[in-house]
């Protein structure tokens, strides 16, 4: 797949392919479609990141609040998006013992109570032990610092989702 | 239900209740949660409208592109959100004869080709005949004019969805 194929997509096909590169925020790829043609996939990614950066701080928190808990009730209930399910699985969050589940639930609750949004991390670039460590560490951050840190993670997740879509050639399957 | 109950909601419950007041844009209510406590439901609505107004023009187009076609494949395929299904049903769009379906498909296609987003109208405040007339009329608008017009409709839809949630007391059912 090349960027030429991306630039030929109708907004409907574009949103169908890229709609979840930022978790449950199809408005973001739907917005950047206005900027096509993209000279490269990197430029598409940059347009997404620019859109995120231009949002007010409340909008960035809105993005974070569209993310599920790690190892939370959506994982147990089977209601995660496909992408989140695969990412949480890759980090081993779907194969935890009772003590690990209980510790993660406690950390999630502390984190949400403190910041008013869920803990977001690029799970594919981590594993369940490192994630728990990161949660403890990031719980000590100031609010604005942690919001920025979490948005960085949203971008890492987005980068890997975009790469996955390009590599698996979803566009030619439309 | 009063605004006190709304102000007590966690972000998760808030997004669960208000997540689709703007079609498929949970980021918007998720963002405005940051501004609680709201002095009134009208203030919550104003916060949502302010968030929309502050988006770049591409972001407003992004909102429009998260909307389904009227009487389109999502209605036929049963994949509309509950709110859209009810609204399209209220306007009679689920009870059209073959000629009406064909005319609407043609108007949808012309509209999307011209503007790069789907035709959005507050279907509850209209009916299928008036909707087809409006499509013909709005097809003649300039791009920026029509984008503003469509965003006004998004706000009308949002207002009715909010009213519905308040009246049916969804919050006390959590």
mmCIF file of C-alpha atoms in Angstrom:
data_model
loop_
_atom_site.group_PDB
_atom_site.id
_atom_site.type_symbol
_atom_site.label_atom_id
_atom_site.label_comp_id
_atom_site.label_asym_id
_atom_site.label_seq_id
_atom_site.Cartn_x
_atom_site.Cartn_y
_atom_site.Cartn_z
ATOM 1 C CA UNK A 1 0.000 0.000 0.000
ATOM 2 C CA UNK A 2 1.230 3.483 -0.718
ATOM 3 C CA UNK A 3 0.013 6.926 0.190
ATOM 4 C CA UNK A 4 -1.553 7.266 -3.257
ATOM 5 C CA UNK A 5 -4.104 4.608 -2.302
ATOM 6 C CA UNK A 6 -4.824 6.471 0.951
ATOM 7 C CA UNK A 7 -5.343 9.741 -0.891
ATOM 8 C CA UNK A 8 -7.917 8.100 -3.180
ATOM 9 C CA UNK A 9 -10.141 6.973 -0.290
ATOM 10 C CA UNK A 10 -13.574 8.534 0.162
ATOM 11 C CA UNK A 11 -14.082 9.932 3.660
ATOM 12 C CA UNK A 12 -16.240 6.915 4.437
ATOM 13 C CA UNK A 13 -13.547 4.405 3.500
ATOM 14 C CA UNK A 14 -10.880 6.545 5.188
ATOM 15 C CA UNK A 15 -12.833 6.594 8.458
ATOM 16 C CA UNK A 16 -13.581 2.908 8.076
ATOM 17 C CA UNK A 17 -9.832 2.127 7.824
ATOM 18 C CA UNK A 18 -8.314 4.757 10.152
ATOM 19 C CA UNK A 19 -11.280 5.485 12.445
ATOM 20 C CA UNK A 20 -9.706 3.930 15.534
ATOM 21 C CA UNK A 21 -6.055 4.982 15.235
ATOM 22 C CA UNK A 22 -6.929 7.129 18.258
ATOM 23 C CA UNK A 23 -9.112 5.000 20.514
ATOM 24 C CA UNK A 24 -12.826 5.739 20.006
ATOM 25 C CA UNK A 25 -12.062 9.133 18.429
ATOM 26 C CA UNK A 26 -13.087 8.733 14.767
ATOM 27 C CA UNK A 27 -13.563 12.503 14.674
ATOM 28 C CA UNK A 28 -9.754 12.859 14.486
ATOM 29 C CA UNK A 29 -9.063 10.890 11.291
ATOM 30 C CA UNK A 30 -12.392 12.194 9.940
ATOM 31 C CA UNK A 31 -11.079 15.728 10.469
ATOM 32 C CA UNK A 32 -7.644 15.227 8.921
ATOM 33 C CA UNK A 33 -9.199 13.743 5.759
ATOM 34 C CA UNK A 34 -9.851 17.414 4.899
ATOM 35 C CA UNK A 35 -6.077 17.843 4.483
ATOM 36 C CA UNK A 36 -5.519 15.167 1.834
ATOM 37 C CA UNK A 37 -3.604 14.611 -0.369
ATOM 38 C CA UNK A 38 -0.910 13.549 2.081
ATOM 39 C CA UNK A 39 2.598 13.442 0.640
ATOM 40 C CA UNK A 40 3.390 10.390 2.826
ATOM 41 C CA UNK A 41 2.029 8.194 5.607
ATOM 42 C CA UNK A 42 4.313 10.160 7.931
ATOM 43 C CA UNK A 43 2.477 13.324 6.872
ATOM 44 C CA UNK A 44 -0.873 11.695 7.693
ATOM 45 C CA UNK A 45 0.495 10.797 11.118
ATOM 46 C CA UNK A 46 1.798 14.342 11.584
ATOM 47 C CA UNK A 47 -1.631 15.747 10.677
ATOM 48 C CA UNK A 48 -3.238 13.547 13.344
ATOM 49 C CA UNK A 49 -0.675 14.610 15.957
ATOM 50 C CA UNK A 50 -1.102 18.286 15.009
ATOM 51 C CA UNK A 51 -4.866 17.951 15.423
ATOM 52 C CA UNK A 52 -4.396 16.462 18.885
ATOM 53 C CA UNK A 53 -1.858 19.120 19.891
ATOM 54 C CA UNK A 54 -4.209 21.917 18.806
ATOM 55 C CA UNK A 55 -7.042 20.695 21.036
ATOM 56 C CA UNK A 56 -7.679 22.540 24.287
ATOM 57 C CA UNK A 57 -6.430 20.720 27.386
ATOM 58 C CA UNK A 58 -9.994 19.552 28.062
ATOM 59 C CA UNK A 59 -10.060 17.988 24.589
ATOM 60 C CA UNK A 60 -6.849 16.094 25.296
ATOM 61 C CA UNK A 61 -8.413 14.835 28.536
ATOM 62 C CA UNK A 62 -11.470 13.900 26.440
ATOM 63 C CA UNK A 63 -9.260 11.681 24.273
ATOM 64 C CA UNK A 64 -7.844 9.989 27.366
ATOM 65 C CA UNK A 65 -11.355 9.406 28.778
ATOM 66 C CA UNK A 66 -12.295 7.511 25.597
ATOM 67 C CA UNK A 67 -9.713 4.857 26.546
ATOM 68 C CA UNK A 68 -10.659 1.727 28.493
ATOM 69 C CA UNK A 69 -9.060 0.665 31.750
ATOM 70 C CA UNK A 70 -6.151 -1.734 31.427
ATOM 71 C CA UNK A 71 -7.224 -5.211 32.524
ATOM 72 C CA UNK A 72 -10.592 -3.702 33.415
ATOM 73 C CA UNK A 73 -14.235 -4.635 33.051
ATOM 74 C CA UNK A 74 -14.218 -4.092 29.273
ATOM 75 C CA UNK A 75 -11.457 -6.662 28.859
ATOM 76 C CA UNK A 76 -13.394 -9.094 31.060
ATOM 77 C CA UNK A 77 -16.712 -8.276 29.383
ATOM 78 C CA UNK A 78 -15.384 -8.587 25.831
ATOM 79 C CA UNK A 79 -16.398 -5.039 24.869
ATOM 80 C CA UNK A 80 -12.946 -3.654 24.046
ATOM 81 C CA UNK A 81 -12.265 -2.439 20.525
ATOM 82 C CA UNK A 82 -10.313 -4.996 18.473
ATOM 83 C CA UNK A 83 -7.182 -2.857 18.673
ATOM 84 C CA UNK A 84 -7.316 -2.483 22.466
ATOM 85 C CA UNK A 85 -7.989 -6.183 22.931
ATOM 86 C CA UNK A 86 -4.949 -7.099 20.857
ATOM 87 C CA UNK A 87 -2.732 -4.555 22.608
ATOM 88 C CA UNK A 88 -3.795 -5.570 26.117
ATOM 89 C CA UNK A 89 -3.296 -9.193 25.082
ATOM 90 C CA UNK A 90 0.191 -8.449 23.711
ATOM 91 C CA UNK A 91 1.168 -7.055 27.125
ATOM 92 C CA UNK A 92 -0.208 -10.146 28.902
ATOM 93 C CA UNK A 93 -3.035 -8.239 30.588
ATOM 94 C CA UNK A 94 -5.509 -10.969 29.630
ATOM 95 C CA UNK A 95 -3.444 -13.603 31.424
ATOM 96 C CA UNK A 96 -3.084 -12.332 34.993
ATOM 97 C CA UNK A 97 -3.623 -14.195 38.233
ATOM 98 C CA UNK A 98 -6.071 -12.978 40.873
ATOM 99 C CA UNK A 99 -3.418 -11.024 42.777
ATOM 100 C CA UNK A 100 -2.258 -9.243 39.620
ATOM 101 C CA UNK A 101 -5.845 -8.382 38.614
ATOM 102 C CA UNK A 102 -6.551 -7.049 42.089
ATOM 103 C CA UNK A 103 -3.367 -4.923 42.141
ATOM 104 C CA UNK A 104 -4.148 -3.487 38.689
ATOM 105 C CA UNK A 105 -7.737 -2.664 39.754
ATOM 106 C CA UNK A 106 -6.426 -0.839 42.802
ATOM 107 C CA UNK A 107 -3.866 1.129 40.752
ATOM 108 C CA UNK A 108 -6.504 1.993 38.111
ATOM 109 C CA UNK A 109 -8.830 3.289 40.820
ATOM 110 C CA UNK A 110 -6.111 5.395 42.478
ATOM 111 C CA UNK A 111 -5.012 6.798 39.137
ATOM 112 C CA UNK A 112 -8.547 7.730 37.994
ATOM 113 C CA UNK A 113 -9.343 9.256 41.365
ATOM 114 C CA UNK A 114 -6.203 11.386 41.187
ATOM 115 C CA UNK A 115 -6.325 12.501 37.534
ATOM 116 C CA UNK A 116 -9.926 12.116 36.314
ATOM 117 C CA UNK A 117 -8.896 10.043 33.303
ATOM 118 C CA UNK A 118 -7.704 6.461 32.865
ATOM 119 C CA UNK A 119 -4.081 5.344 32.764
ATOM 120 C CA UNK A 120 -3.010 5.223 29.118
ATOM 121 C CA UNK A 121 0.171 3.489 28.012
ATOM 122 C CA UNK A 122 1.347 1.948 24.768
ATOM 123 C CA UNK A 123 0.826 -1.629 25.970
ATOM 124 C CA UNK A 124 2.489 -3.161 22.889
ATOM 125 C CA UNK A 125 5.744 -1.500 23.879
ATOM 126 C CA UNK A 126 5.472 -2.841 27.448
ATOM 127 C CA UNK A 127 4.358 -5.811 29.546
ATOM 128 C CA UNK A 128 2.182 -6.297 32.604
ATOM 129 C CA UNK A 129 5.018 -5.963 35.150
ATOM 130 C CA UNK A 130 6.422 -2.803 33.562
ATOM 131 C CA UNK A 131 2.895 -1.356 33.244
ATOM 132 C CA UNK A 132 2.234 -1.752 36.981
ATOM 133 C CA UNK A 133 5.589 -0.110 37.731
ATOM 134 C CA UNK A 134 4.807 2.782 35.383
ATOM 135 C CA UNK A 135 1.416 3.283 37.027
ATOM 136 C CA UNK A 136 3.029 3.628 40.443
ATOM 137 C CA UNK A 137 5.604 6.046 39.076
ATOM 138 C CA UNK A 138 3.207 8.193 37.054
ATOM 139 C CA UNK A 139 0.777 8.422 39.975
ATOM 140 C CA UNK A 140 3.328 10.796 41.496
ATOM 141 C CA UNK A 141 3.200 13.242 38.559
ATOM 142 C CA UNK A 142 1.490 16.624 38.709
ATOM 143 C CA UNK A 143 -1.798 16.791 36.780
ATOM 144 C CA UNK A 144 -0.606 18.761 33.727
ATOM 145 C CA UNK A 145 2.616 16.771 33.511
ATOM 146 C CA UNK A 146 0.711 13.497 33.577
ATOM 147 C CA UNK A 147 -1.798 14.680 30.963
ATOM 148 C CA UNK A 148 1.102 15.442 28.600
ATOM 149 C CA UNK A 149 2.720 12.088 29.390
ATOM 150 C CA UNK A 150 -0.537 10.250 28.645
ATOM 151 C CA UNK A 151 -1.007 12.123 25.346
ATOM 152 C CA UNK A 152 2.517 11.012 24.350
ATOM 153 C CA UNK A 153 1.351 7.452 24.914
ATOM 154 C CA UNK A 154 -1.769 8.071 22.780
ATOM 155 C CA UNK A 155 0.601 9.105 19.989
ATOM 156 C CA UNK A 156 2.778 6.007 20.411
ATOM 157 C CA UNK A 157 -0.346 3.827 20.225
ATOM 158 C CA UNK A 158 -1.516 5.755 17.153
ATOM 159 C CA UNK A 159 1.867 5.319 15.438
ATOM 160 C CA UNK A 160 1.770 1.535 15.915
ATOM 161 C CA UNK A 161 -1.871 1.284 14.819
ATOM 162 C CA UNK A 162 -1.095 3.277 11.666
ATOM 163 C CA UNK A 163 1.921 1.089 10.937
ATOM 164 C CA UNK A 164 -0.222 -2.000 11.426
ATOM 165 C CA UNK A 165 -2.810 -0.738 8.962
ATOM 166 C CA UNK A 166 -0.188 0.102 6.371
ATOM 167 C CA UNK A 167 1.686 -3.185 6.790
ATOM 168 C CA UNK A 168 -1.384 -5.418 6.734
ATOM 169 C CA UNK A 169 -2.640 -3.535 3.711
ATOM 170 C CA UNK A 170 -6.153 -3.024 5.011
ATOM 171 C CA UNK A 171 -6.851 -0.500 2.302
ATOM 172 C CA UNK A 172 -6.595 -2.992 -0.521
ATOM 173 C CA UNK A 173 -9.099 -5.187 1.293
ATOM 174 C CA UNK A 174 -11.868 -2.613 1.065
ATOM 175 C CA UNK B 1 -33.106 14.324 37.466
ATOM 176 C CA UNK B 2 -31.300 17.515 38.309
ATOM 177 C CA UNK B 3 -27.912 18.893 37.466
ATOM 178 C CA UNK B 4 -26.651 17.885 40.907
ATOM 179 C CA UNK B 5 -26.909 14.243 39.858
ATOM 180 C CA UNK B 6 -25.016 15.021 36.635
ATOM 181 C CA UNK B 7 -22.254 16.772 38.550
ATOM 182 C CA UNK B 8 -21.785 13.706 40.759
ATOM 183 C CA UNK B 9 -21.113 11.359 37.844
ATOM 184 C CA UNK B 10 -17.659 9.857 37.382
ATOM 185 C CA UNK B 11 -16.231 10.502 33.915
ATOM 186 C CA UNK B 12 -17.035 6.887 33.044
ATOM 187 C CA UNK B 13 -20.714 7.195 33.953
ATOM 188 C CA UNK B 14 -20.889 10.649 32.345
ATOM 189 C CA UNK B 15 -19.516 9.304 29.045
ATOM 190 C CA UNK B 16 -21.767 6.280 29.349
ATOM 191 C CA UNK B 17 -24.841 8.548 29.624
ATOM 192 C CA UNK B 18 -23.881 11.486 27.369
ATOM 193 C CA UNK B 19 -21.339 9.801 25.058
ATOM 194 C CA UNK B 20 -23.511 10.003 21.946
ATOM 195 C CA UNK B 21 -25.161 13.422 22.317
ATOM 196 C CA UNK B 22 -22.954 14.276 19.337
ATOM 197 C CA UNK B 23 -23.062 11.282 17.020
ATOM 198 C CA UNK B 24 -20.029 8.999 17.484
ATOM 199 C CA UNK B 25 -18.032 11.786 19.154
ATOM 200 C CA UNK B 26 -17.684 10.681 22.799
ATOM 201 C CA UNK B 27 -14.554 12.840 22.977
ATOM 202 C CA UNK B 28 -16.827 15.906 23.205
ATOM 203 C CA UNK B 29 -18.798 15.036 26.368
ATOM 204 C CA UNK B 30 -15.609 13.390 27.704
ATOM 205 C CA UNK B 31 -13.849 16.739 27.273
ATOM 206 C CA UNK B 32 -16.533 18.922 28.835
ATOM 207 C CA UNK B 33 -16.631 16.707 31.939
ATOM 208 C CA UNK B 34 -13.467 18.657 32.897
ATOM 209 C CA UNK B 35 -15.672 21.743 33.357
ATOM 210 C CA UNK B 36 -18.065 20.313 35.932
ATOM 211 C CA UNK B 37 -19.784 21.301 38.167
ATOM 212 C CA UNK B 38 -22.343 22.664 35.713
ATOM 213 C CA UNK B 39 -24.775 25.192 37.171
ATOM 214 C CA UNK B 40 -27.562 23.792 34.936
ATOM 215 C CA UNK B 41 -28.259 21.371 32.093
ATOM 216 C CA UNK B 42 -28.290 24.439 29.831
ATOM 217 C CA UNK B 43 -24.721 25.151 30.948
ATOM 218 C CA UNK B 44 -23.689 21.601 30.057
ATOM 219 C CA UNK B 45 -25.238 22.092 26.630
ATOM 220 C CA UNK B 46 -23.459 25.440 26.257
ATOM 221 C CA UNK B 47 -20.129 23.790 27.160
ATOM 222 C CA UNK B 48 -20.678 21.190 24.429
ATOM 223 C CA UNK B 49 -21.554 23.871 21.870
ATOM 224 C CA UNK B 50 -18.546 25.970 22.890
ATOM 225 C CA UNK B 51 -16.282 22.965 22.437
ATOM 226 C CA UNK B 52 -17.673 22.391 18.931
ATOM 227 C CA UNK B 53 -17.364 26.084 18.013
ATOM 228 C CA UNK B 54 -13.720 26.167 19.144
ATOM 229 C CA UNK B 55 -12.722 23.286 16.865
ATOM 230 C CA UNK B 56 -10.899 24.119 13.657
ATOM 231 C CA UNK B 57 -13.061 23.907 10.522
ATOM 232 C CA UNK B 58 -11.551 20.489 9.788
ATOM 233 C CA UNK B 59 -12.698 19.322 13.220
ATOM 234 C CA UNK B 60 -16.241 20.473 12.503
ATOM 235 C CA UNK B 61 -16.107 18.535 9.223
ATOM 236 C CA UNK B 62 -14.791 15.592 11.265
ATOM 237 C CA UNK B 63 -17.943 15.700 13.395
ATOM 238 C CA UNK B 64 -20.118 15.706 10.284
ATOM 239 C CA UNK B 65 -18.203 12.727 8.834
ATOM 240 C CA UNK B 66 -19.010 10.693 11.958
ATOM 241 C CA UNK B 67 -22.702 10.872 10.968
ATOM 242 C CA UNK B 68 -24.387 8.123 8.947
ATOM 243 C CA UNK B 69 -26.209 8.686 5.676
ATOM 244 C CA UNK B 70 -29.944 9.255 5.977
ATOM 245 C CA UNK B 71 -31.813 6.158 4.777
ATOM 246 C CA UNK B 72 -28.424 4.673 3.889
ATOM 247 C CA UNK B 73 -26.686 1.334 4.211
ATOM 248 C CA UNK B 74 -26.345 1.620 7.997
ATOM 249 C CA UNK B 75 -30.109 1.960 8.363
ATOM 250 C CA UNK B 76 -30.613 -1.065 6.090
ATOM 251 C CA UNK B 77 -27.793 -3.021 7.755
ATOM 252 C CA UNK B 78 -28.965 -2.311 11.305
ATOM 253 C CA UNK B 79 -25.654 -0.722 12.341
ATOM 254 C CA UNK B 80 -26.927 2.753 13.227
ATOM 255 C CA UNK B 81 -26.513 3.978 16.786
ATOM 256 C CA UNK B 82 -29.739 3.691 18.792
ATOM 257 C CA UNK B 83 -30.219 7.458 18.680
ATOM 258 C CA UNK B 84 -29.815 7.681 14.890
ATOM 259 C CA UNK B 85 -32.122 4.728 14.333
ATOM 260 C CA UNK B 86 -34.848 6.327 16.420
ATOM 261 C CA UNK B 87 -34.412 9.713 14.753
ATOM 262 C CA UNK B 88 -34.425 8.338 11.218
ATOM 263 C CA UNK B 89 -37.478 6.270 12.155
ATOM 264 C CA UNK B 90 -39.251 9.333 13.583
ATOM 265 C CA UNK B 91 -38.823 11.069 10.215
ATOM 266 C CA UNK B 92 -40.199 8.030 8.364
ATOM 267 C CA UNK B 93 -36.866 7.228 6.683
ATOM 268 C CA UNK B 94 -37.267 3.537 7.546
ATOM 269 C CA UNK B 95 -40.583 3.360 5.722
ATOM 270 C CA UNK B 96 -39.849 4.555 2.186
ATOM 271 C CA UNK B 97 -40.848 2.976 -1.111
ATOM 272 C CA UNK B 98 -38.267 2.027 -3.744
ATOM 273 C CA UNK B 99 -38.565 5.353 -5.587
ATOM 274 C CA UNK B 100 -38.039 7.329 -2.365
ATOM 275 C CA UNK B 101 -35.017 5.201 -1.385
ATOM 276 C CA UNK B 102 -33.515 5.648 -4.820
ATOM 277 C CA UNK B 103 -34.038 9.422 -4.799
ATOM 278 C CA UNK B 104 -32.492 9.732 -1.321
ATOM 279 C CA UNK B 105 -29.489 7.619 -2.401
ATOM 280 C CA UNK B 106 -28.963 9.895 -5.388
ATOM 281 C CA UNK B 107 -29.221 13.061 -3.271
ATOM 282 C CA UNK B 108 -26.847 11.613 -0.636
ATOM 283 C CA UNK B 109 -24.299 10.802 -3.333
ATOM 284 C CA UNK B 110 -24.518 14.271 -4.920
ATOM 285 C CA UNK B 111 -24.248 15.948 -1.539
ATOM 286 C CA UNK B 112 -21.221 13.915 -0.410
ATOM 287 C CA UNK B 113 -19.507 14.416 -3.757
ATOM 288 C CA UNK B 114 -20.017 18.169 -3.497
ATOM 289 C CA UNK B 115 -19.145 18.749 0.179
ATOM 290 C CA UNK B 116 -17.037 15.791 1.367
ATOM 291 C CA UNK B 117 -19.314 15.095 4.334
ATOM 292 C CA UNK B 118 -22.780 13.582 4.701
ATOM 293 C CA UNK B 119 -26.029 15.532 4.805
ATOM 294 C CA UNK B 120 -26.868 16.174 8.467
ATOM 295 C CA UNK B 121 -30.287 17.349 9.552
ATOM 296 C CA UNK B 122 -32.269 17.144 12.777
ATOM 297 C CA UNK B 123 -34.566 14.398 11.496
ATOM 298 C CA UNK B 124 -36.841 14.539 14.562
ATOM 299 C CA UNK B 125 -37.760 18.098 13.630
ATOM 300 C CA UNK B 126 -38.549 17.085 10.039
ATOM 301 C CA UNK B 127 -40.008 14.318 7.857
ATOM 302 C CA UNK B 128 -38.879 12.458 4.760
ATOM 303 C CA UNK B 129 -40.479 14.837 2.250
ATOM 304 C CA UNK B 130 -39.093 17.953 3.919
ATOM 305 C CA UNK B 131 -35.664 16.285 4.245
ATOM 306 C CA UNK B 132 -35.472 15.610 0.487
ATOM 307 C CA UNK B 133 -36.480 19.213 -0.203
ATOM 308 C CA UNK B 134 -33.836 20.509 2.220
ATOM 309 C CA UNK B 135 -31.183 18.365 0.559
ATOM 310 C CA UNK B 136 -31.965 19.871 -2.841
ATOM 311 C CA UNK B 137 -31.898 23.359 -1.396
ATOM 312 C CA UNK B 138 -28.729 22.963 0.672
ATOM 313 C CA UNK B 139 -26.896 21.370 -2.273
ATOM 314 C CA UNK B 140 -26.801 24.894 -3.715
ATOM 315 C CA UNK B 141 -24.937 26.360 -0.728
ATOM 316 C CA UNK B 142 -21.270 27.328 -0.820
ATOM 317 C CA UNK B 143 -18.972 24.949 1.084
ATOM 318 C CA UNK B 144 -18.335 27.081 4.190
ATOM 319 C CA UNK B 145 -21.973 28.154 4.387
ATOM 320 C CA UNK B 146 -23.145 24.557 4.229
ATOM 321 C CA UNK B 147 -20.603 23.425 6.844
ATOM 322 C CA UNK B 148 -22.004 26.037 9.257
ATOM 323 C CA UNK B 149 -25.550 25.014 8.396
ATOM 324 C CA UNK B 150 -24.778 21.359 9.078
ATOM 325 C CA UNK B 151 -23.105 22.178 12.415
ATOM 326 C CA UNK B 152 -26.277 24.045 13.418
ATOM 327 C CA UNK B 153 -28.163 20.802 12.762
ATOM 328 C CA UNK B 154 -25.639 18.853 14.881
ATOM 329 C CA UNK B 155 -26.473 21.236 17.719
ATOM 330 C CA UNK B 156 -30.225 20.799 17.248
ATOM 331 C CA UNK B 157 -29.783 17.029 17.356
ATOM 332 C CA UNK B 158 -27.591 17.364 20.463
ATOM 333 C CA UNK B 159 -30.176 19.553 22.186
ATOM 334 C CA UNK B 160 -32.939 16.971 21.627
ATOM 335 C CA UNK B 161 -30.708 14.071 22.679
ATOM 336 C CA UNK B 162 -29.775 15.911 25.882
ATOM 337 C CA UNK B 163 -33.430 16.685 26.592
ATOM 338 C CA UNK B 164 -34.287 13.032 26.015
ATOM 339 C CA UNK B 165 -31.646 11.893 28.497
ATOM 340 C CA UNK B 166 -32.807 14.358 31.117
ATOM 341 C CA UNK B 167 -36.497 13.563 30.627
ATOM 342 C CA UNK B 168 -36.100 9.802 30.613
ATOM 343 C CA UNK B 169 -33.895 10.050 33.651
ATOM 344 C CA UNK B 170 -31.148 7.785 32.334
ATOM 345 C CA UNK B 171 -28.852 8.887 35.100
ATOM 346 C CA UNK B 172 -30.913 7.348 37.863
ATOM 347 C CA UNK B 173 -30.866 4.050 35.977
ATOM 348 C CA UNK B 174 -27.091 3.702 36.254
#
